[in-house]
Amino acid sequence: MRFLKQLLIILSISLAGEVLSHYIPLGIPASIYGMVIMFTLLCTGVLKLESVREVGKFLVGIMGIMFVPATVGIIDCWDVVSGSIWLYLTVVLVPTVIVMAVSGFTAQALGRMKRGVKGQNES
Amino acid sequence: MSLEFLSSSAYWAIVISLASYILGDLLRKRLKVAIFNPILVSVILTSVFLLLTGTEYSQYRAGASFLSWLLTPATICLAIPLYEQLSVLKSNRLAILVGILSGVVTSFLCVLSLAMLFGLGHAEYVTLLPKSITTAIGMGLSEANGGYGSITAVLIILSGIVGNVASPFILRTLRITDPVARGVAIGTSSHAIGTAKALEMGPVEGAVSSLSIVVAGVLTVVEVLIVRNLI
């Protein structure tokens, strides 16, 4: 029963997310509303971590496989993509690597700065 | 070679996706080469199977819809690692927020320069703008502004796979070693597919990456409202 209860809670939050996504016309999907709801419920203590932990961790652990069906859809728009293959390859590769580098560097530099300031204050 | 059985089977689509996914994972563990990524191997083998058997994608998608159906509840459950790492997130909030913001602005500047370089029109430009954020937000955002939603979706997924496959190498090469910074880098550049890799790296990486999906997604919605008419 424990796992079914956990599943029920997670699916109910998914449903709540769907409702919000439908009635708030911002183009934000159900999953993002749901994630915010789940996070808020956990932080406020309304929902105990034990009430969702096993099923939640299982779902997060197998997430990779869930992207496969949509990605295979590339074979249906292959004609469009193969026509400008260089454009699409560049667009997929270059910004992804640059964004990863810039955001990672920025976060790391700010983290070090903060720790540096803290270290000075302490010493 | 057309397999008529496939149209009446309820399980083949999930079996082929899952079997090729696990094969990809075995290959990666055995050969230790990042390109044998389970998602990538599964997508390629499944596509080859569909092409060889002459099976329509729509038929496969219908059979595998259970896997896609799980995606919303699974994404919602990313709040669990987030909650477990709450203290780390709080004490690093400035680095995390500014890091994500710098990534979102960089993504826009990259797309703008590529659009000018390749001489793209408005529809293509808008199609490319949301390419670093989560599929669900990005696809809708592209369509709402006159872009091609399905192409946006494919670009988003491929960017995610690039992040998933290449992030360990890129982060190591650039000496980005701080777990918080690694999470920001992966979540901001390659959303949930990259986050699957961040979760393997460690709990802090996974939590920060999960948070970055949400924050980068919302910031990009605002950003597209501002820059959508530049081209």
Tab-separated table of N, CA, C and O in Angstrom, chain A residues 17-123:
chain	number	residue	atom	x	y	z
A	17	GLY	N	-0.556	20.233	-11.325
A	17	GLY	CA	0.286	20.948	-12.279
A	17	GLY	C	-0.408	21.129	-13.616
A	17	GLY	O	-0.347	22.197	-14.230
A	18	GLU	N	-1.096	20.071	-14.062
A	18	GLU	CA	-1.844	20.141	-15.326
A	18	GLU	C	-2.921	21.222	-15.261
A	18	GLU	O	-3.109	21.987	-16.211
A	19	VAL	N	-3.641	21.263	-14.129
A	19	VAL	CA	-4.713	22.253	-13.969
A	19	VAL	C	-4.140	23.666	-14.068
A	19	VAL	O	-4.629	24.512	-14.825
A	20	LEU	N	-3.036	23.918	-13.324
A	20	LEU	CA	-2.420	25.252	-13.350
A	20	LEU	C	-1.943	25.606	-14.757
A	20	LEU	O	-2.177	26.705	-15.255
A	21	SER	N	-1.273	24.631	-15.407
A	21	SER	CA	-0.735	24.877	-16.740
A	21	SER	C	-1.855	25.210	-17.728
A	21	SER	O	-1.693	26.026	-18.635
A	22	HIS	N	-3.027	24.581	-17.514
A	22	HIS	CA	-4.155	24.803	-18.421
A	22	HIS	C	-4.773	26.186	-18.218
A	22	HIS	O	-5.138	26.853	-19.177
A	23	TYR	N	-4.877	26.622	-16.953
A	23	TYR	CA	-5.610	27.861	-16.680
A	23	TYR	C	-4.727	29.102	-16.602
A	23	TYR	O	-5.224	30.222	-16.609
A	24	ILE	N	-3.394	28.917	-16.501
A	24	ILE	CA	-2.504	30.086	-16.508
A	24	ILE	C	-1.788	30.117	-17.852
A	24	ILE	O	-0.940	29.286	-18.126
A	25	PRO	N	-2.137	31.056	-18.729
A	25	PRO	CA	-1.639	31.020	-20.115
A	25	PRO	C	-0.229	31.600	-20.266
A	25	PRO	O	-0.028	32.567	-20.970
A	26	LEU	N	0.767	30.981	-19.610
A	26	LEU	CA	2.139	31.483	-19.713
A	26	LEU	C	3.032	30.532	-20.504
A	26	LEU	O	4.203	30.803	-20.702
A	27	GLY	N	2.476	29.389	-20.930
A	27	GLY	CA	3.289	28.427	-21.659
A	27	GLY	C	4.239	27.646	-20.766
A	27	GLY	O	5.183	27.035	-21.246
A	28	ILE	N	4.007	27.687	-19.456
A	28	ILE	CA	4.831	26.891	-18.539
A	28	ILE	C	4.152	25.535	-18.334
A	28	ILE	O	2.966	25.476	-18.041
A	29	PRO	N	4.907	24.430	-18.545
A	29	PRO	CA	4.277	23.104	-18.530
A	29	PRO	C	3.926	22.603	-17.126
A	29	PRO	O	4.460	23.099	-16.123
A	30	ALA	N	3.043	21.600	-17.111
A	30	ALA	CA	2.565	20.994	-15.862
A	30	ALA	C	3.720	20.529	-14.982
A	30	ALA	O	3.678	20.678	-13.762
A	31	SER	N	4.772	19.976	-15.611
A	31	SER	CA	5.864	19.407	-14.813
A	31	SER	C	6.562	20.470	-13.965
A	31	SER	O	6.986	20.196	-12.848
A	32	ILE	N	6.690	21.679	-14.497
A	32	ILE	CA	7.382	22.736	-13.752
A	32	ILE	C	6.508	23.231	-12.593
A	32	ILE	O	6.977	23.381	-11.463
A	33	TYR	N	5.205	23.443	-12.851
A	33	TYR	CA	4.306	23.805	-11.753
A	33	TYR	C	4.344	22.712	-10.681
A	33	TYR	O	4.429	22.986	-9.495
A	34	GLY	N	4.286	21.447	-11.140
A	34	GLY	CA	4.275	20.326	-10.206
A	34	GLY	C	5.522	20.277	-9.348
A	34	GLY	O	5.463	20.017	-8.149
A	35	MET	N	6.683	20.556	-9.984
A	35	MET	CA	7.948	20.529	-9.255
A	35	MET	C	7.935	21.607	-8.165
A	35	MET	O	8.368	21.369	-7.032
A	36	VAL	N	7.419	22.793	-8.508
A	36	VAL	CA	7.337	23.882	-7.527
A	36	VAL	C	6.374	23.502	-6.400
A	36	VAL	O	6.659	23.723	-5.220
A	37	ILE	N	5.233	22.872	-6.754
A	37	ILE	CA	4.263	22.449	-5.723
A	37	ILE	C	4.910	21.429	-4.784
A	37	ILE	O	4.862	21.563	-3.563
A	38	MET	N	5.540	20.399	-5.375
A	38	MET	CA	6.171	19.354	-4.562
A	38	MET	C	7.222	19.968	-3.628
A	38	MET	O	7.281	19.652	-2.438
A	39	PHE	N	8.043	20.855	-4.174
A	39	PHE	CA	9.108	21.496	-3.393
A	39	PHE	C	8.513	22.307	-2.237
A	39	PHE	O	8.975	22.225	-1.096
A	40	THR	N	7.462	23.086	-2.541
A	40	THR	CA	6.807	23.913	-1.514
A	40	THR	C	6.212	23.036	-0.416
A	40	THR	O	6.373	23.313	0.775
A	41	LEU	N	5.516	21.954	-0.824
A	41	LEU	CA	4.897	21.066	0.162
A	41	LEU	C	5.948	20.435	1.074
A	41	LEU	O	5.753	20.318	2.276
A	42	LEU	N	7.095	20.045	0.482
A	42	LEU	CA	8.150	19.437	1.290
A	42	LEU	C	8.758	20.461	2.245
A	42	LEU	O	8.974	20.181	3.424
A	43	CYS	N	9.008	21.684	1.739
A	43	CYS	CA	9.649	22.716	2.558
A	43	CYS	C	8.751	23.169	3.704
A	43	CYS	O	9.232	23.481	4.788
A	44	THR	N	7.448	23.225	3.461
A	44	THR	CA	6.532	23.696	4.503
A	44	THR	C	6.171	22.570	5.469
A	44	THR	O	5.508	22.807	6.473
A	45	GLY	N	6.598	21.333	5.139
A	45	GLY	CA	6.320	20.218	6.038
A	45	GLY	C	4.921	19.634	5.876
A	45	GLY	O	4.552	18.701	6.592
A	46	VAL	N	4.132	20.169	4.930
A	46	VAL	CA	2.805	19.613	4.665
A	46	VAL	C	2.958	18.167	4.188
A	46	VAL	O	2.184	17.278	4.535
A	47	LEU	N	4.007	17.943	3.362
A	47	LEU	CA	4.291	16.611	2.840
A	47	LEU	C	5.604	16.133	3.453
A	47	LEU	O	6.604	16.850	3.410
A	48	LYS	N	5.582	14.929	4.035
A	48	LYS	CA	6.812	14.378	4.605
A	48	LYS	C	7.599	13.686	3.498
A	48	LYS	O	7.019	13.061	2.617
A	49	LEU	N	8.927	13.782	3.574
A	49	LEU	CA	9.786	13.145	2.574
A	49	LEU	C	9.481	11.646	2.475
A	49	LEU	O	9.452	11.078	1.383
A	50	GLU	N	9.188	11.013	3.626
A	50	GLU	CA	8.909	9.568	3.642
A	50	GLU	C	7.686	9.222	2.798
A	50	GLU	O	7.549	8.086	2.351
A	51	SER	N	6.772	10.182	2.603
A	51	SER	CA	5.529	9.888	1.874
A	51	SER	C	5.728	9.805	0.372
A	51	SER	O	4.798	9.427	-0.350
A	52	VAL	N	6.901	10.213	-0.140
A	52	VAL	CA	7.116	10.162	-1.590
A	52	VAL	C	8.495	9.591	-1.953
A	52	VAL	O	8.787	9.422	-3.132
A	53	ARG	N	9.317	9.259	-0.938
A	53	ARG	CA	10.728	9.018	-1.236
A	53	ARG	C	10.998	7.856	-2.194
A	53	ARG	O	11.625	8.053	-3.233
A	54	GLU	N	10.515	6.638	-1.889
A	54	GLU	CA	10.912	5.476	-2.705
A	54	GLU	C	10.447	5.609	-4.156
A	54	GLU	O	11.246	5.481	-5.081
A	55	VAL	N	9.159	5.861	-4.363
A	55	VAL	CA	8.648	5.963	-5.733
A	55	VAL	C	9.286	7.153	-6.443
A	55	VAL	O	9.669	7.078	-7.617
A	56	GLY	N	9.449	8.267	-5.701
A	56	GLY	CA	10.060	9.460	-6.280
A	56	GLY	C	11.472	9.193	-6.758
A	56	GLY	O	11.846	9.538	-7.877
A	57	LYS	N	12.265	8.535	-5.925
A	57	LYS	CA	13.661	8.258	-6.293
A	57	LYS	C	13.731	7.255	-7.441
A	57	LYS	O	14.603	7.339	-8.299
A	58	PHE	N	12.783	6.303	-7.444
A	58	PHE	CA	12.740	5.346	-8.546
A	58	PHE	C	12.487	6.080	-9.874
A	58	PHE	O	13.202	5.875	-10.852
A	59	LEU	N	11.488	6.976	-9.872
A	59	LEU	CA	11.156	7.709	-11.100
A	59	LEU	C	12.330	8.565	-11.568
A	59	LEU	O	12.673	8.590	-12.755
A	60	VAL	N	12.988	9.269	-10.624
A	60	VAL	CA	14.138	10.099	-10.998
A	60	VAL	C	15.265	9.219	-11.551
A	60	VAL	O	15.915	9.548	-12.537
A	61	GLY	N	15.443	8.033	-10.931
A	61	GLY	CA	16.520	7.137	-11.346
A	61	GLY	C	16.359	6.581	-12.751
A	61	GLY	O	17.345	6.304	-13.425
A	62	ILE	N	15.113	6.399	-13.203
A	62	ILE	CA	14.906	5.812	-14.538
A	62	ILE	C	14.540	6.869	-15.578
A	62	ILE	O	14.073	6.559	-16.676
A	63	MET	N	14.776	8.155	-15.236
A	63	MET	CA	14.329	9.250	-16.094
A	63	MET	C	14.888	9.191	-17.515
A	63	MET	O	14.205	9.531	-18.476
A	64	GLY	N	16.164	8.760	-17.650
A	64	GLY	CA	16.809	8.771	-18.958
A	64	GLY	C	16.005	8.077	-20.049
A	64	GLY	O	15.853	8.603	-21.158
A	65	ILE	N	15.457	6.911	-19.737
A	65	ILE	CA	14.716	6.129	-20.741
A	65	ILE	C	13.475	6.872	-21.248
A	65	ILE	O	13.041	6.683	-22.372
A	66	MET	N	12.948	7.789	-20.407
A	66	MET	CA	11.700	8.481	-20.781
A	66	MET	C	11.889	9.465	-21.935
A	66	MET	O	10.926	9.919	-22.538
A	67	PHE	N	13.154	9.831	-22.219
A	67	PHE	CA	13.397	10.764	-23.318
A	67	PHE	C	13.511	10.058	-24.661
A	67	PHE	O	13.518	10.701	-25.704
A	68	VAL	N	13.611	8.728	-24.634
A	68	VAL	CA	13.872	8.005	-25.883
A	68	VAL	C	12.725	8.137	-26.912
A	68	VAL	O	12.982	8.515	-28.051
A	69	PRO	N	11.448	7.852	-26.521
A	69	PRO	CA	10.390	7.895	-27.544
A	69	PRO	C	10.312	9.227	-28.296
A	69	PRO	O	10.240	9.231	-29.533
A	70	ALA	N	10.381	10.371	-27.575
A	70	ALA	CA	10.286	11.665	-28.256
A	70	ALA	C	11.480	11.902	-29.170
A	70	ALA	O	11.334	12.452	-30.268
A	71	THR	N	12.676	11.460	-28.751
A	71	THR	CA	13.874	11.711	-29.555
A	71	THR	C	13.863	10.897	-30.844
A	71	THR	O	14.320	11.374	-31.888
A	72	VAL	N	13.324	9.670	-30.785
A	72	VAL	CA	13.239	8.849	-32.000
A	72	VAL	C	12.398	9.584	-33.050
A	72	VAL	O	12.562	9.371	-34.254
A	73	GLY	N	11.537	10.511	-32.615
A	73	GLY	CA	10.729	11.331	-33.524
A	73	GLY	C	11.550	12.095	-34.543
A	73	GLY	O	11.022	12.592	-35.535
A	74	ILE	N	12.864	12.193	-34.316
A	74	ILE	CA	13.728	12.884	-35.272
A	74	ILE	C	13.651	12.218	-36.651
A	74	ILE	O	13.821	12.878	-37.675
A	75	ILE	N	13.329	10.906	-36.715
A	75	ILE	CA	13.274	10.254	-38.033
A	75	ILE	C	12.099	10.788	-38.865
A	75	ILE	O	12.118	10.693	-40.075
A	76	ASP	N	11.109	11.399	-38.185
A	76	ASP	CA	9.986	11.965	-38.936
A	76	ASP	C	10.290	13.348	-39.512
A	76	ASP	O	9.691	13.752	-40.509
A	77	CYS	N	11.189	14.115	-38.875
A	77	CYS	CA	11.514	15.429	-39.455
A	77	CYS	C	12.936	15.426	-40.000
A	77	CYS	O	13.563	16.463	-40.140
A	78	TRP	N	13.445	14.231	-40.327
A	78	TRP	CA	14.799	14.092	-40.844
A	78	TRP	C	14.994	14.868	-42.144
A	78	TRP	O	16.057	15.451	-42.385
A	79	ASP	N	13.942	14.890	-43.001
A	79	ASP	CA	14.048	15.584	-44.287
A	79	ASP	C	14.362	17.066	-44.099
A	79	ASP	O	15.223	17.624	-44.777
A	80	VAL	N	13.661	17.704	-43.144
A	80	VAL	CA	13.898	19.123	-42.862
A	80	VAL	C	15.300	19.318	-42.291
A	80	VAL	O	16.057	20.186	-42.734
A	81	VAL	N	15.659	18.465	-41.321
A	81	VAL	CA	16.932	18.630	-40.620
A	81	VAL	C	18.110	18.348	-41.551
A	81	VAL	O	19.087	19.105	-41.591
A	82	SER	N	18.029	17.278	-42.361
A	82	SER	CA	19.172	16.905	-43.204
A	82	SER	C	19.433	17.952	-44.276
A	82	SER	O	20.551	18.082	-44.767
A	83	GLY	N	18.407	18.759	-44.632
A	83	GLY	CA	18.581	19.824	-45.622
A	83	GLY	C	19.572	20.884	-45.151
A	83	GLY	O	20.306	21.457	-45.959
A	84	SER	N	19.565	21.200	-43.840
A	84	SER	CA	20.527	22.186	-43.320
A	84	SER	C	21.275	21.573	-42.153
A	84	SER	O	21.304	22.114	-41.055
A	85	ILE	N	21.884	20.419	-42.428
A	85	ILE	CA	22.509	19.638	-41.362
A	85	ILE	C	23.606	20.409	-40.633
A	85	ILE	O	23.731	20.328	-39.411
A	86	TRP	N	24.386	21.228	-41.381
A	86	TRP	CA	25.489	21.968	-40.745
A	86	TRP	C	24.963	23.008	-39.772
A	86	TRP	O	25.493	23.178	-38.690
A	87	LEU	N	23.889	23.697	-40.211
A	87	LEU	CA	23.263	24.686	-39.333
A	87	LEU	C	22.832	24.020	-38.024
A	87	LEU	O	23.154	24.483	-36.934
A	88	TYR	N	22.110	22.889	-38.163
A	88	TYR	CA	21.567	22.255	-36.966
A	88	TYR	C	22.662	21.672	-36.077
A	88	TYR	O	22.594	21.764	-34.861
A	89	LEU	N	23.688	21.100	-36.698
A	89	LEU	CA	24.806	20.572	-35.906
A	89	LEU	C	25.489	21.688	-35.118
A	89	LEU	O	25.776	21.553	-33.930
A	90	THR	N	25.726	22.838	-35.818
A	90	THR	CA	26.364	23.977	-35.162
A	90	THR	C	25.509	24.469	-34.003
A	90	THR	O	25.996	24.727	-32.903
A	91	VAL	N	24.187	24.590	-34.280
A	91	VAL	CA	23.277	25.120	-33.275
A	91	VAL	C	23.202	24.212	-32.049
A	91	VAL	O	23.070	24.674	-30.922
A	92	VAL	N	23.295	22.907	-32.266
A	92	VAL	CA	23.211	21.988	-31.138
A	92	VAL	C	24.531	21.970	-30.354
A	92	VAL	O	24.539	22.008	-29.135
A	93	LEU	N	25.653	21.957	-31.081
A	93	LEU	CA	26.944	21.774	-30.408
A	93	LEU	C	27.487	23.050	-29.771
A	93	LEU	O	27.769	23.088	-28.579
A	94	VAL	N	27.617	24.118	-30.582
A	94	VAL	CA	28.345	25.311	-30.130
A	94	VAL	C	27.703	25.985	-28.906
A	94	VAL	O	28.353	26.126	-27.870
A	95	PRO	N	26.410	26.398	-28.985
A	95	PRO	CA	25.866	27.085	-27.807
A	95	PRO	C	25.837	26.201	-26.562
A	95	PRO	O	26.092	26.690	-25.465
A	96	THR	N	25.568	24.902	-26.716
A	96	THR	CA	25.493	24.030	-25.536
A	96	THR	C	26.818	24.048	-24.775
A	96	THR	O	26.849	24.214	-23.555
A	97	VAL	N	27.918	23.922	-25.535
A	97	VAL	CA	29.241	23.910	-24.891
A	97	VAL	C	29.565	25.277	-24.296
A	97	VAL	O	30.031	25.381	-23.152
A	98	ILE	N	29.271	26.361	-25.049
A	98	ILE	CA	29.600	27.708	-24.548
A	98	ILE	C	28.762	28.043	-23.312
A	98	ILE	O	29.273	28.574	-22.326
A	99	VAL	N	27.462	27.718	-23.348
A	99	VAL	CA	26.592	28.010	-22.202
A	99	VAL	C	27.075	27.234	-20.975
A	99	VAL	O	27.147	27.777	-19.866
A	100	MET	N	27.453	25.968	-21.185
A	100	MET	CA	27.952	25.161	-20.075
A	100	MET	C	29.198	25.816	-19.472
A	100	MET	O	29.326	25.953	-18.250
A	101	ALA	N	30.111	26.256	-20.342
A	101	ALA	CA	31.366	26.856	-19.880
A	101	ALA	C	31.104	28.166	-19.130
A	101	ALA	O	31.594	28.356	-18.015
A	102	VAL	N	30.314	29.070	-19.735
A	102	VAL	CA	30.102	30.397	-19.134
A	102	VAL	C	29.368	30.286	-17.794
A	102	VAL	O	29.798	30.857	-16.789
A	103	SER	N	28.259	29.508	-17.755
A	103	SER	CA	27.492	29.442	-16.509
A	103	SER	C	28.303	28.731	-15.423
A	103	SER	O	28.287	29.134	-14.263
A	104	GLY	N	29.064	27.697	-15.810
A	104	GLY	CA	29.892	26.983	-14.837
A	104	GLY	C	31.000	27.863	-14.280
A	104	GLY	O	31.210	27.928	-13.071
A	105	PHE	N	31.688	28.584	-15.176
A	105	PHE	CA	32.760	29.482	-14.738
A	105	PHE	C	32.226	30.558	-13.804
A	105	PHE	O	32.812	30.855	-12.763
A	106	THR	N	31.097	31.177	-14.201
A	106	THR	CA	30.521	32.262	-13.405
A	106	THR	C	30.181	31.762	-12.001
A	106	THR	O	30.556	32.388	-11.004
A	107	ALA	N	29.471	30.615	-11.941
A	107	ALA	CA	29.066	30.087	-10.631
A	107	ALA	C	30.290	29.730	-9.790
A	107	ALA	O	30.331	30.001	-8.591
A	108	GLN	N	31.308	29.146	-10.438
A	108	GLN	CA	32.497	28.742	-9.687
A	108	GLN	C	33.259	29.965	-9.162
A	108	GLN	O	33.686	29.997	-8.012
A	109	ALA	N	33.385	31.011	-10.006
A	109	ALA	CA	34.103	32.222	-9.603
A	109	ALA	C	33.375	32.894	-8.437
A	109	ALA	O	34.004	33.294	-7.453
A	110	LEU	N	32.034	33.003	-8.527
A	110	LEU	CA	31.269	33.643	-7.449
A	110	LEU	C	31.377	32.835	-6.159
A	110	LEU	O	31.514	33.400	-5.080
A	111	GLY	N	31.333	31.509	-6.282
A	111	GLY	CA	31.455	30.653	-5.106
A	111	GLY	C	32.799	30.842	-4.431
A	111	GLY	O	32.883	30.961	-3.210
A	112	ARG	N	33.855	30.922	-5.240
A	112	ARG	CA	35.198	31.104	-4.671
A	112	ARG	C	35.343	32.468	-4.021
A	112	ARG	O	35.942	32.603	-2.963
A	113	MET	N	34.760	33.509	-4.684
A	113	MET	CA	34.822	34.861	-4.152
A	113	MET	C	34.194	34.906	-2.764
A	113	MET	O	34.750	35.456	-1.828
A	114	LYS	N	33.005	34.263	-2.670
A	114	LYS	CA	32.277	34.282	-1.405
A	114	LYS	C	33.072	33.566	-0.314
A	114	LYS	O	33.224	34.073	0.785
A	115	ARG	N	33.622	32.395	-0.697
A	115	ARG	CA	34.401	31.639	0.295
A	115	ARG	C	35.647	32.418	0.688
A	115	ARG	O	36.058	32.429	1.830
A	116	GLY	N	36.235	33.153	-0.293
A	116	GLY	CA	37.415	33.960	-0.024
A	116	GLY	C	37.117	35.048	1.000
A	116	GLY	O	37.821	35.209	1.983
A	117	VAL	N	35.986	35.756	0.791
A	117	VAL	CA	35.576	36.818	1.697
A	117	VAL	C	35.349	36.262	3.099
A	117	VAL	O	35.831	36.792	4.090
A	118	LYS	N	34.639	35.122	3.133
A	118	LYS	CA	34.348	34.469	4.412
A	118	LYS	C	35.651	34.114	5.135
A	118	LYS	O	35.824	34.387	6.308
A	119	GLY	N	36.598	33.517	4.359
A	119	GLY	CA	37.873	33.108	4.930
A	119	GLY	C	38.610	34.294	5.555
A	119	GLY	O	39.130	34.199	6.651
A	120	GLN	N	38.583	35.447	4.850
A	120	GLN	CA	39.263	36.627	5.360
A	120	GLN	C	38.635	37.119	6.658
A	120	GLN	O	39.325	37.472	7.603
A	121	ASN	N	37.278	37.105	6.671
A	121	ASN	CA	36.595	37.571	7.870
A	121	ASN	C	36.918	36.703	9.071
A	121	ASN	O	37.036	37.191	10.179
A	122	GLU	N	37.020	35.394	8.765
A	122	GLU	CA	37.256	34.476	9.871
A	122	GLU	C	38.680	34.586	10.421
A	122	GLU	O	38.901	34.454	11.609
A	123	SER	N	39.630	34.917	9.522
A	123	SER	CA	41.031	34.891	9.957
A	123	SER	C	41.465	36.163	10.660
A	123	SER	O	40.768	37.057	10.965
